[in-house]
Amino acid sequence: MTAVPRLLDGSRSRVCRPRPSTPLKRNPWGFCGSGWLHSIRRQPAGFPERVRMRPLSPCISISATPSTSTSMVHFPWSPPPRIWARNVATCWANIGAVSTSPAAKPVQKVLLLDFIPSPPFGLAQLYPCESSAVILKRLMLRVRFAPSPTGYLHIGSARTFIFNWLYARRNGGTMILRIDDTDVERNTQESLDSIYEGLQWLDLSWDEFYRQSERGELHRKAAESIFAKGLAYRDFRTFTFEDLDLSKVDVHAKFNPEMREMPKVESDLRAAAGEPFVLRFRVPRESRTDVTFQDMVYGPQSKATADIEDFALLRSSGVPTYHMASCADDADLRISHIIRGQDHLTNTFKHVLIFEALGVTPPNFAHLPLLIAPDGSKLSKRKHGPVVSVTTYRDAGFLPQAFVNFVCLLGWSPKDNREVLSRQELIDAFSLEGINHSNATVNFTEQDPFDPKAVWLNSQHIRAVPVEQLAEQLLPFAAEAGFAADRAKMLQVTPLIHERIQLLRDVKTWADIFFLDPLPPYDSAELIPQKGDAAMAATVLARARQVLGTAEFSHDALDAALRAAAAELKIKTGQMFQPIRVAVCGRKVAPPLFETLEVLGREITLKRIDQALQMLPAPLRTEN
RNA sequence: GGCGCUAUCGUCUAACGGUUAGGACGGAGCCCUCUCAAGGCUCAAAUACGGGUUCGAUUCCCGUUAGCGCUACCA
């Protein structure tokens, strides 16, 4: 009970401005009631229409007028329970960055003890051991994925999204997608499209959307406020990245004493004269010896202020740097947990300083071990090409759930020896404690672009897909392979290849025999059975032709008839079946024979046997 | 160069300071079987190195080595 007001007392800075709330026209979850939809997912312009039309999937939404005493809250984790709660709307408006209803009054003392559940959906049912304070904390949990659109979505960034997403979904928090597109020159629309495309394929949702380029004003204001507090200074020197020799340069050389200690009058004068400058953070070195924070994965971290250079906040063009923009946004959006790649671990010391300068308590940090290539280098599109792109996996016929499964196992483990996990199982099992500290290698080669474990996981997930659904998913890959496949035919074929394919594109190599006519040419030597000769092959096929001319084309009937024929010819079943298989499939490796014949039908079967017979010398009369 | 992070089979990983160091993928072999796949069984395969602390170290501490990251008016 004491913890809650502390969370609500407004100790965090309120840089954000209220956004207008949207009147609720149609409640996507089917419960009625007039009121306001407090969580709106803003859609970027040029957003793919299909995604745009999907129902909102906000993490929490409250529908009620804040003035009424009863509100309804929707929790997104499944199964979605509905909980009656009181005063949550005002409470949320007060604490959240999502939106502020004009009618919402700041209520300091909103206790979630007011969060009185009424039957049949009691909080006790949901969280038998948890207090309201814990639940409030869950509601306030906000994570973000902040890619910069400078290339396609690759496997590493997808993993970062997924870990954020799992954490939000596991704990009932809010997932935010923020495009960090401040570097105008390097950003491309294609890259943005690729990110959407990848996330859409993976069926990963987010609850709020922002574009950093639209929030420049906020970032600049934040930088100004730091400058106003005397925590930053103007640096009028100019040098380029090329001037720097990283192997020799010493941070101490970048303290810029002459700029750092420049009298304010002089600085103001030169700025007023229009001299360009970079705004640098004045890292406090006198008042403290080190910067510390607690990383939820790597544990306590600390670094001497003497080893942190006076980094830039604003470029000479006035455009905020990444550090500035990112922190200003994280503060404004009330990000509670920053989950990102370990390459930002050392940057975090700077970020902590920025948050403090902004007067904000730094969020929680969790850094993820990096994904690296087999040669130990960081995954990069330039060096490793499309093998690291998410769309490459999609186009090869990975199932999104298998991809997510695979990627989660890189640097994280449920610790109970489970490997094949459904999306829901991942959500249930996910925790930051399970993340380990060392980089993980994605095992790919030139010849084989996919990690064998990813392929195996995919085959496992394929086997879990119902036949009808799999057939449907196979259709585009069949079309890609040039097969004239329709639904009905595919439905017949799918069971035969279901547990033989590892990637959806394998339909091309396994199912061709059902769609191609005539068969691609093959070597007639293939027709000769083990321990047999061409004569035996010819005999077998001639006999098979007779039998199949009359037999009923069902599995059991074919089984009985062909086994009987083998016994009659006094040869092994294998010797009997193999020539038939090759005649019908054009190769030795194929789905089981009787099922195959059944699907192919009498006409095609006989035609293919005839063709095979023509490739062989005339059958010998072996009857007597 | 400085600073930070990391180190278990080929790869992904498990192991309150006490295990014959476990599992999975991949590899090899056997069984099953109309080929393939699946399934069953078996095998090979790891605590980077050197010092401590401890009755006992994969685990804690120090050093070495190696890898990665940051060190930009990139993100």
XYZ file of C-alpha atoms (C1' of nucleotides) in Angstrom:
699
model
C 0.000 0.000 0.000
C 2.887 2.311 0.611
C 4.575 1.388 -2.612
C 1.792 2.548 -4.833
C 1.727 6.267 -4.121
C 5.451 6.324 -4.576
C 4.928 5.065 -8.074
C 2.278 7.666 -8.648
C 3.704 10.696 -7.011
C 4.843 12.200 -10.247
C 8.490 12.004 -9.403
C 9.266 11.260 -12.996
C 9.516 14.233 -15.236
C 6.542 15.065 -17.311
C 8.089 16.125 -20.512
C 5.296 14.691 -22.523
C 2.408 16.716 -23.649
C -1.066 15.315 -23.513
C -2.330 13.802 -26.679
C -5.982 13.998 -27.516
C -7.855 10.850 -26.797
C -9.993 9.267 -29.399
C -13.694 8.731 -28.887
C -14.468 5.059 -28.855
C -16.578 4.207 -31.833
C -16.372 0.494 -31.936
C -14.971 -1.448 -29.131
C -12.684 -4.068 -30.595
C -13.177 -6.461 -27.727
C -16.860 -6.536 -27.819
C -17.762 -5.077 -24.504
C -19.916 -2.101 -24.657
C -19.983 1.113 -22.831
C -19.456 4.648 -23.774
C -16.176 6.210 -23.039
C -12.729 6.738 -24.324
C -10.197 4.537 -25.850
C -7.117 5.564 -23.987
C -4.577 3.544 -25.777
C -4.442 4.377 -29.392
C -1.996 2.864 -31.692
C -0.829 5.484 -34.065
C -0.165 4.224 -37.512
C 2.580 5.620 -39.669
C 1.780 6.993 -43.060
C 2.425 4.549 -45.826
C 1.797 1.658 -43.536
C 0.821 -1.539 -45.332
C -2.924 -1.676 -45.547
C -3.195 -5.238 -44.358
C -1.525 -4.421 -41.120
C -3.425 -1.265 -40.714
C -6.695 -3.122 -40.892
C -5.791 -5.535 -38.173
C -7.592 -5.021 -34.940
C -5.810 -2.969 -32.408
C -3.774 -4.987 -30.068
C -2.940 -2.610 -27.329
C -1.617 -3.949 -24.184
C -4.084 -2.224 -22.054
C -7.059 -0.267 -22.957
C -9.475 1.400 -20.725
C -12.918 2.244 -21.743
C -14.787 4.561 -19.507
C -15.232 8.182 -18.913
C -12.711 9.131 -16.330
C -15.322 10.924 -14.317
C -17.296 7.804 -13.643
C -16.206 5.642 -10.855
C -16.130 2.408 -12.746
C -13.882 1.587 -15.622
C -13.169 -1.467 -17.573
C -9.712 -2.696 -18.249
C -8.693 -5.146 -20.836
C -5.642 -7.248 -20.229
C -4.072 -8.598 -23.346
C -2.439 -11.760 -22.223
C -4.336 -14.816 -23.028
C -6.854 -15.880 -22.237
C -7.938 -12.292 -22.104
C -9.698 -11.791 -18.842
C -11.821 -8.804 -18.240
C -11.477 -7.136 -14.997
C -13.651 -4.617 -13.382
C -11.692 -1.955 -11.749
C -12.343 1.356 -10.242
C -10.648 4.584 -10.937
C -8.184 2.956 -13.189
C -8.818 5.362 -15.963
C -7.858 8.375 -13.965
C -5.053 6.474 -12.445
C -3.728 5.454 -15.789
C -4.135 8.871 -17.259
C -2.120 10.138 -14.374
C 0.724 7.749 -14.637
C 0.802 6.741 -18.215
C 2.286 8.437 -21.165
C -0.263 6.962 -23.496
C -2.833 9.603 -23.395
C -4.527 12.026 -21.186
C -8.186 12.540 -21.296
C -9.233 16.149 -20.984
C -11.460 15.157 -18.128
C -8.803 13.289 -16.247
C -7.927 14.967 -13.033
C -4.620 14.329 -11.437
C -5.378 11.977 -8.642
C -2.428 11.586 -6.379
C -3.852 9.068 -4.060
C -5.304 6.567 -6.445
C -4.612 3.303 -4.868
C -4.913 0.176 -6.732
C -6.529 -1.131 -3.617
C -9.487 0.523 -5.205
C -8.944 -2.005 -7.851
C -11.716 -4.085 -6.457
C -12.510 -6.965 -8.678
C -15.989 -8.212 -8.936
C -17.030 -11.677 -9.968
C -16.605 -13.560 -12.098
C -13.198 -12.246 -13.004
C -11.475 -11.739 -9.724
C -7.947 -10.592 -9.456
C -7.377 -13.371 -7.002
C -8.164 -15.777 -9.755
C -5.577 -14.230 -11.966
C -2.821 -13.567 -9.541
C -3.584 -15.364 -6.362
C -0.410 -14.171 -4.706
C -0.016 -10.719 -6.077
C -0.966 -7.456 -4.601
C -2.523 -4.592 -6.448
C 0.790 -2.821 -6.361
C 2.359 -5.604 -8.341
C -0.422 -5.445 -10.858
C -0.043 -1.724 -11.246
C 3.602 -2.235 -11.885
C 2.711 -4.625 -14.628
C 0.424 -2.080 -16.188
C 3.186 0.456 -16.136
C 5.718 -1.824 -17.719
C 6.666 -0.290 -21.029
C 9.298 -1.593 -23.408
C 10.353 -0.457 -26.805
C 12.066 -1.622 -29.939
C 13.880 1.212 -31.646
C 15.404 0.231 -34.972
C 17.032 2.685 -37.291
C 15.812 2.121 -40.833
C 19.168 1.794 -42.538
C 18.870 -1.754 -43.839
C 16.528 -4.669 -43.826
C 15.292 -6.259 -40.635
C 17.908 -8.811 -39.769
C 17.842 -11.713 -37.442
C 19.558 -9.858 -34.629
C 17.158 -6.948 -34.555
C 14.248 -9.346 -34.884
C 15.507 -11.102 -31.785
C 15.680 -7.835 -29.888
C 12.098 -7.114 -30.851
C 11.031 -10.584 -29.814
C 12.673 -10.394 -26.408
C 11.034 -7.049 -25.762
C 7.751 -8.379 -27.007
C 7.949 -11.516 -24.870
C 8.764 -9.458 -21.825
C 5.822 -7.161 -22.429
C 3.416 -9.966 -23.167
C 4.639 -12.040 -20.275
C 4.134 -9.233 -17.826
C 1.180 -7.432 -19.284
C 3.194 -4.434 -20.332
C 3.071 -2.202 -23.373
C 5.151 -2.802 -26.470
C 6.270 0.272 -28.347
C 7.757 0.481 -31.809
C 9.822 3.573 -32.300
C 11.635 4.257 -35.515
C 14.941 5.949 -34.766
C 15.238 7.809 -38.025
C 17.120 10.914 -37.019
C 19.919 10.225 -39.472
C 18.039 11.413 -42.512
C 20.702 10.635 -45.096
C 20.992 6.991 -44.252
C 17.327 6.211 -43.789
C 15.388 4.631 -46.573
C 11.761 3.859 -47.133
C 12.706 0.368 -48.350
C 14.336 -0.320 -45.058
C 11.247 0.815 -43.187
C 9.115 -1.396 -45.391
C 11.427 -4.294 -44.719
C 11.014 -3.830 -40.990
C 7.229 -3.799 -41.268
C 7.318 -6.730 -43.628
C 9.429 -8.781 -41.288
C 7.393 -7.983 -38.218
C 4.187 -8.618 -40.074
C 5.374 -12.026 -41.181
C 6.419 -12.881 -37.655
C 3.004 -11.752 -36.509
C 4.470 -9.539 -33.835
C 2.359 -6.680 -32.707
C 3.021 -3.423 -30.968
C 0.769 -1.145 -29.029
C 2.161 2.270 -29.775
C 4.122 3.699 -32.638
C 6.431 6.675 -32.868
C 8.811 8.161 -35.338
C 11.774 9.949 -33.921
C 12.001 12.338 -36.829
C 8.638 13.761 -35.829
C 9.781 14.487 -32.312
C 12.840 16.615 -32.981
C 11.351 19.487 -31.048
C 11.160 17.394 -27.906
C 14.763 16.293 -28.222
C 16.032 19.802 -28.777
C 14.080 21.088 -25.794
C 15.534 18.349 -23.655
C 19.047 19.260 -24.784
C 18.345 22.898 -24.040
C 17.144 22.070 -20.581
C 20.390 20.252 -19.905
C 22.335 23.217 -21.210
C 20.260 25.574 -19.103
C 21.186 23.590 -16.014
C 24.838 24.084 -16.865
C 25.318 20.406 -17.520
C 26.408 20.891 -21.114
C 28.707 23.296 -22.930
C 29.329 24.563 -26.434
C 32.316 23.193 -28.313
C 33.317 25.434 -31.197
C 36.139 23.256 -32.451
C 35.688 21.288 -35.605
C 37.158 17.960 -36.452
C 35.996 15.044 -38.475
C 35.844 11.383 -37.707
C 38.686 10.827 -40.128
C 40.974 13.040 -38.055
C 40.633 10.613 -35.208
C 42.948 7.674 -34.779
C 41.013 5.378 -32.517
C 44.029 3.225 -31.732
C 45.899 6.142 -30.239
C 43.335 8.624 -29.072
C 42.993 9.119 -25.374
C 39.724 10.128 -23.770
C 41.561 12.707 -21.752
C 42.353 14.548 -24.935
C 38.628 14.956 -25.448
C 37.816 16.716 -22.240
C 38.281 19.945 -24.132
C 39.313 22.014 -21.149
C 39.430 25.241 -23.131
C 35.885 24.723 -24.392
C 34.578 23.127 -21.243
C 35.812 25.958 -19.065
C 35.052 28.781 -21.483
C 33.364 31.683 -19.724
C 29.663 31.857 -20.397
C 29.847 35.351 -21.842
C 32.368 34.350 -24.433
C 30.413 31.246 -25.324
C 27.176 33.203 -25.664
C 28.888 35.847 -27.733
C 30.394 33.403 -30.177
C 27.114 31.540 -30.485
C 25.245 34.781 -31.075
C 27.764 35.634 -33.782
C 26.611 32.539 -35.569
C 29.679 30.421 -34.998
C 28.721 26.757 -35.280
C 29.167 24.552 -32.239
C 28.553 21.093 -30.938
C 26.723 20.839 -27.650
C 28.632 18.502 -25.369
C 27.637 16.921 -22.139
C 29.711 18.096 -19.213
C 30.566 14.776 -17.622
C 30.868 15.427 -13.891
C 34.353 14.410 -12.867
C 34.850 16.527 -9.788
C 31.614 15.727 -8.020
C 31.772 12.004 -8.477
C 34.164 9.255 -9.384
C 31.952 6.820 -11.208
C 28.619 6.111 -12.834
C 26.774 2.955 -11.858
C 23.663 1.105 -12.777
C 22.172 -2.303 -12.303
C 21.808 -4.353 -15.459
C 19.088 -6.966 -15.256
C 21.179 -9.382 -17.254
C 24.787 -8.439 -16.577
C 24.416 -7.327 -12.973
C 25.978 -4.263 -11.375
C 27.948 -2.077 -13.754
C 30.189 0.823 -13.054
C 32.584 3.012 -14.942
C 34.880 5.808 -13.862
C 33.729 9.244 -14.950
C 37.354 9.840 -15.948
C 36.856 7.227 -18.674
C 33.729 8.795 -20.106
C 34.359 11.454 -22.695
C 32.318 14.605 -23.083
C 29.979 13.203 -25.685
C 27.872 15.246 -28.077
C 24.205 16.009 -27.490
C 23.556 18.286 -30.444
C 25.375 18.324 -33.756
C 26.587 21.589 -35.216
C 23.524 21.439 -37.445
C 21.391 21.514 -34.314
C 20.192 17.976 -34.881
C 20.249 15.853 -31.732
C 22.561 12.878 -31.618
C 21.367 9.357 -31.038
C 22.119 9.462 -27.325
C 20.141 12.644 -26.847
C 17.168 11.666 -28.941
C 16.973 8.188 -27.570
C 17.064 9.221 -23.931
C 14.654 12.096 -24.396
C 12.219 9.734 -26.029
C 12.666 7.007 -23.475
C 11.959 9.500 -20.748
C 9.000 11.017 -22.539
C 7.474 7.683 -23.396
C 8.008 6.452 -19.848
C 9.932 3.450 -20.979
C 10.319 1.301 -17.900
C 12.700 -1.320 -19.288
C 15.234 -0.837 -22.011
C 16.027 -4.218 -23.494
C 18.601 -3.930 -26.238
C 21.810 -5.347 -27.662
C 24.937 -5.571 -25.564
C 26.665 -3.193 -27.969
C 24.914 -0.478 -25.977
C 26.194 -1.628 -22.611
C 28.963 0.935 -22.402
C 26.750 3.631 -23.906
C 24.443 3.134 -20.970
C 26.755 5.076 -18.664
C 26.207 8.108 -20.863
C 22.497 7.463 -20.923
C 22.325 7.288 -17.145
C 23.994 10.692 -17.031
C 21.497 12.090 -19.518
C 18.512 10.739 -17.625
C 19.832 12.244 -14.431
C 20.426 15.560 -16.161
C 16.857 15.432 -17.375
C 15.719 14.959 -13.815
C 14.389 11.508 -14.478
C 15.066 8.245 -12.728
C 16.803 6.042 -15.281
C 14.747 3.100 -16.484
C 15.738 -0.491 -15.901
C 18.300 -1.817 -18.323
C 18.687 -5.289 -19.704
C 21.342 -5.981 -22.302
C 21.249 -8.935 -24.610
C 24.271 -10.919 -25.770
C 24.967 -10.328 -29.429
C 24.396 -12.640 -32.359
C 27.582 -13.291 -34.292
C 28.580 -15.038 -37.509
C 30.564 -18.312 -37.518
C 33.760 -16.343 -38.085
C 33.112 -14.447 -34.873
C 32.237 -11.169 -36.504
C 29.088 -9.234 -35.867
C 26.226 -10.071 -38.204
C 26.100 -7.496 -40.917
C 24.184 -7.158 -44.109
C 27.195 -5.845 -45.920
C 29.431 -8.724 -45.010
C 26.991 -11.595 -44.793
C 24.375 -10.572 -47.302
C 20.779 -11.677 -47.343
C 21.400 -14.748 -45.176
C 20.844 -12.569 -42.146
C 17.631 -11.025 -43.403
C 14.367 -12.147 -41.880
C 12.696 -12.217 -45.276
C 15.220 -14.798 -46.465
C 13.914 -17.154 -43.814
C 10.363 -16.397 -44.791
C 11.004 -17.007 -48.477
C 12.734 -20.307 -47.790
C 9.656 -21.541 -46.028
C 10.319 -21.092 -42.368
C 7.263 -20.922 -40.192
C 7.149 -17.724 -38.172
C 6.673 -19.641 -34.947
C 9.734 -21.759 -35.734
C 11.822 -18.703 -36.471
C 10.768 -17.096 -33.219
C 11.489 -20.325 -31.382
C 14.959 -20.583 -32.868
C 15.892 -17.016 -32.250
C 14.755 -17.207 -28.632
C 17.103 -20.084 -28.000
C 20.034 -17.906 -28.993
C 21.155 -16.434 -25.719
C 18.211 -17.592 -23.691
C 17.125 -20.901 -22.282
C 14.057 -22.036 -20.359
C 16.520 -24.140 -18.331
C 14.375 -27.248 -18.347
C 15.721 -28.904 -21.484
C 12.730 -27.936 -23.575
C 13.649 -26.880 -27.099
C 10.505 -26.932 -29.174
C 8.252 -24.251 -27.789
C 5.078 -22.706 -29.054
C 4.594 -18.994 -28.920
C 2.471 -19.268 -25.818
C 4.997 -21.524 -24.125
C 7.674 -18.967 -24.863
C 5.610 -16.207 -23.333
C 4.958 -18.306 -20.260
C 8.572 -19.358 -19.844
C 10.308 -16.104 -20.669
C 12.292 -14.261 -18.088
C 15.314 -11.988 -18.131
C 17.049 -14.290 -15.652
C 17.280 -16.965 -18.322
C 19.406 -14.784 -20.558
C 23.080 -15.619 -20.593
C 26.069 -13.367 -20.960
C 28.044 -14.545 -23.938
C 27.500 -14.000 -27.626
C 25.745 -16.686 -29.645
C 26.851 -17.885 -33.062
C 24.332 -18.297 -35.824
C 25.687 -21.251 -37.716
C 25.469 -20.612 -41.417
C 27.725 -21.203 -44.397
C 27.840 -20.132 -48.013
C 26.286 -23.394 -49.171
C 23.868 -23.719 -46.321
C 22.522 -20.357 -45.242
C 20.410 -21.690 -42.388
C 21.473 -22.947 -39.004
C 20.776 -26.715 -38.912
C 18.982 -26.289 -35.623
C 16.673 -23.698 -37.113
C 15.848 -26.113 -39.899
C 15.213 -28.927 -37.461
C 13.003 -26.709 -35.321
C 11.087 -25.775 -38.423
C 10.435 -29.423 -39.230
C 9.178 -29.893 -35.693
C 6.791 -26.976 -36.008
C 5.626 -28.132 -39.424
C 4.629 -31.424 -37.911
C 2.504 -29.617 -35.381
C 0.517 -27.828 -38.092
C -2.784 -29.484 -39.079
C -2.833 -30.924 -42.597
C -5.453 -28.532 -43.975
C -3.535 -25.535 -42.764
C -0.219 -26.844 -43.987
C -1.681 -27.529 -47.428
C -2.806 -23.942 -47.556
C 0.634 -22.673 -46.579
C 2.289 -24.923 -49.125
C 0.304 -23.543 -52.071
C 2.402 -20.432 -52.690
C 5.580 -22.501 -52.551
C 4.140 -24.968 -55.046
C 3.249 -22.109 -57.350
C 6.757 -20.744 -56.926
C 8.102 -24.135 -58.028
C 5.960 -23.958 -61.131
C 3.386 -26.542 -60.100
C -0.213 -26.143 -61.147
C -1.416 -26.971 -57.680
C -4.946 -26.471 -56.475
C -6.306 -26.819 -52.974
C -7.896 -30.212 -53.458
C -4.793 -31.784 -54.909
C -2.570 -30.216 -52.323
C -4.754 -31.587 -49.593
C -4.173 -35.082 -50.955
C -0.435 -34.612 -51.332
C 0.284 -32.902 -48.037
C -0.042 -35.926 -45.743
C 2.549 -37.748 -47.835
C 5.167 -35.068 -47.429
C 4.102 -33.688 -44.053
C 6.863 -35.191 -41.988
C 9.386 -35.351 -44.784
C 9.807 -31.658 -45.461
C 11.876 -29.393 -43.273
C 11.205 -26.139 -45.056
C 8.038 -25.249 -46.910
C 10.042 -24.814 -50.093
C 10.918 -28.531 -49.925
C 7.529 -29.085 -51.506
C 9.405 -28.491 -54.732
C 11.644 -31.507 -54.341
C 9.146 -33.822 -52.661
C 5.870 -33.171 -54.436
C 7.018 -32.607 -58.000
C 5.954 -36.137 -58.962
C 2.331 -35.230 -58.303
C 2.325 -32.090 -60.375
C 4.770 -32.606 -63.215
C 3.756 -34.527 -66.290
C 5.714 -36.003 -67.898
C 8.322 -36.730 -65.277
C 11.745 -35.186 -65.729
C 14.065 -37.613 -67.509
C 15.904 -40.156 -65.362
C 18.485 -42.890 -65.852
C 16.936 -46.241 -66.683
C 19.547 -47.915 -64.494
C 17.613 -46.559 -61.531
C 14.848 -48.989 -62.390
C 17.006 -52.002 -61.628
C 16.317 -53.343 -58.142
C 18.858 -54.421 -55.545
C 20.490 -57.720 -56.486
C 18.553 -57.731 -59.718
C 19.107 -56.860 -63.329
C 17.346 -55.106 -66.171
C 15.447 -58.244 -66.952
C 14.039 -58.398 -63.450
C 13.025 -54.760 -63.652
C 11.222 -55.389 -66.901
C 9.483 -58.426 -65.487
C 8.394 -56.590 -62.386
C 7.025 -53.673 -64.328
C 5.204 -55.881 -66.787
C 3.589 -57.757 -63.920
C 2.815 -54.544 -62.083
C 1.172 -53.211 -65.158
C -1.164 -56.190 -65.231
C -1.974 -55.992 -61.539
C -2.480 -52.255 -61.493
C -4.659 -52.440 -64.547
C -7.349 -54.055 -62.478
C -6.582 -53.491 -58.824
C -8.597 -51.132 -56.743
C -6.553 -47.958 -56.145
C -6.714 -47.858 -52.400
C -3.860 -48.302 -49.995
C -4.875 -51.695 -48.630
C -5.877 -53.170 -51.968
C -2.634 -52.043 -53.624
C -0.637 -53.371 -50.712
C -2.248 -56.794 -50.961
C -2.106 -57.033 -54.733
C 1.528 -55.975 -55.125
C 2.756 -58.152 -52.264
C 0.965 -61.087 -53.825
C 2.631 -60.308 -57.141
C 6.038 -60.256 -55.476
C 5.396 -63.637 -53.890
C 4.292 -64.964 -57.222
C 7.507 -63.800 -58.897
C 9.455 -65.192 -55.956
C 11.268 -61.922 -55.294
C 11.577 -59.726 -52.249
C 9.032 -56.986 -51.732
C 11.787 -54.416 -51.972
C 12.787 -55.757 -55.367
C 9.174 -55.574 -56.433
C 8.444 -52.076 -55.159
C 11.598 -50.272 -56.108
C 11.223 -50.503 -59.912
C 7.623 -49.419 -59.596
C 8.606 -46.497 -57.400
C 11.254 -45.333 -59.823
C 8.925 -45.768 -62.784
C 6.271 -43.709 -61.090
C 8.445 -41.131 -59.324
C 11.540 -41.003 -61.505
C 13.799 -41.566 -58.503
C 14.447 -43.900 -55.632
C 13.669 -41.492 -52.812
C 9.993 -40.736 -52.599
C 6.958 -40.948 -50.329
C 5.572 -44.423 -49.520
C 4.525 -46.291 -52.629
C 0.893 -47.217 -52.039
C -0.108 -43.774 -50.844
C 1.678 -42.295 -53.822
C -0.117 -44.550 -56.294
C -3.398 -43.779 -54.614
C -2.933 -40.056 -55.140
C -1.557 -40.439 -58.651
C -4.427 -42.652 -59.821
C -4.534 -45.507 -62.289
C -4.171 -43.533 -65.474
C -0.947 -41.733 -64.689
C 0.506 -44.760 -62.947
C 0.012 -47.002 -65.977
C 1.286 -44.357 -68.329
C 4.499 -43.943 -66.327
C 5.028 -47.695 -66.097
C 4.663 -47.970 -69.842
C 7.206 -45.246 -70.339
C 9.621 -47.054 -68.018
C 9.116 -50.327 -69.871
C 10.094 -48.619 -73.100
C 13.402 -47.642 -71.525
C 14.162 -51.274 -70.721
C 14.987 -54.212 -72.986
C 11.897 -56.316 -73.761
C 10.883 -58.463 -70.805
C 12.061 -62.014 -70.864
C 9.507 -64.749 -70.620
C 10.204 -65.927 -67.098
C 6.849 -67.575 -66.455
C 8.192 -71.081 -66.786
C 46.055 2.732 -27.164
C 42.012 3.378 -23.166
C 37.627 1.395 -20.991
C 33.875 -2.330 -20.644
C 31.800 -7.281 -21.430
C 32.546 -12.517 -22.243
C 34.885 -17.639 -22.126
C 31.358 -25.520 -20.901
C 31.293 -30.750 -26.716
C 31.818 -28.328 -33.924
C 27.009 -25.215 -32.721
C 22.879 -23.744 -29.119
C 22.890 -24.590 -24.044
C 22.170 -27.087 -18.440
C 24.593 -27.840 -13.819
C 22.538 -23.830 -4.455
C 30.916 -24.842 -4.167
C 30.121 -31.781 -3.971
C 26.972 -34.784 -10.950
C 30.258 -40.740 -14.193
C 29.795 -32.387 -16.387
C 23.188 -33.211 -18.454
C 20.096 -32.059 -22.940
C 19.425 -30.568 -28.132
C 21.179 -29.883 -33.280
C 24.728 -31.830 -36.445
C 28.097 -36.438 -37.146
C 28.944 -42.024 -36.801
C 26.777 -46.911 -36.054
C 22.769 -50.451 -35.146
C 17.406 -51.703 -35.129
C 12.666 -51.016 -37.577
C 11.207 -50.773 -42.734
C 8.669 -50.998 -49.822
C 12.950 -46.236 -50.659
C 13.042 -41.742 -47.867
C 11.321 -39.636 -43.525
C 9.845 -40.557 -38.661
C 10.783 -43.559 -34.409
C 13.965 -46.692 -30.944
C 18.955 -47.870 -29.137
C 24.314 -46.885 -28.993
C 28.923 -44.122 -29.787
C 32.463 -39.972 -30.476
C 32.619 -34.908 -28.673
C 33.535 -29.674 -23.765
C 34.729 -26.770 -18.496
C 40.743 -21.654 -22.755
C 45.518 -21.330 -19.729
C 48.100 -20.290 -14.980
C 47.732 -19.125 -10.001
C 45.042 -18.682 -5.508
C 40.581 -19.341 -1.595
C 38.424 -24.132 0.044
C 38.203 -30.654 2.793
C 36.416 -30.008 -2.267
C 36.184 -25.121 -7.905
C 32.811 -25.534 -14.365
C 31.013 -22.475 -10.299
C 34.319 -17.540 -6.006
C 39.014 -14.163 -6.495
C 43.536 -12.590 -9.320
C 46.499 -12.821 -13.678
C 47.388 -14.419 -18.870
C 45.340 -15.383 -23.550
C 41.488 -14.969 -26.992
C 36.873 -12.975 -28.823
C 33.372 -9.103 -28.890
C 31.744 -4.126 -27.886
C 32.326 1.136 -26.952
C 35.848 4.857 -27.581
C 31.963 9.860 -34.145
C 28.748 16.068 -35.079
C 26.546 6.653 -36.866
C 22.638 4.374 -34.612
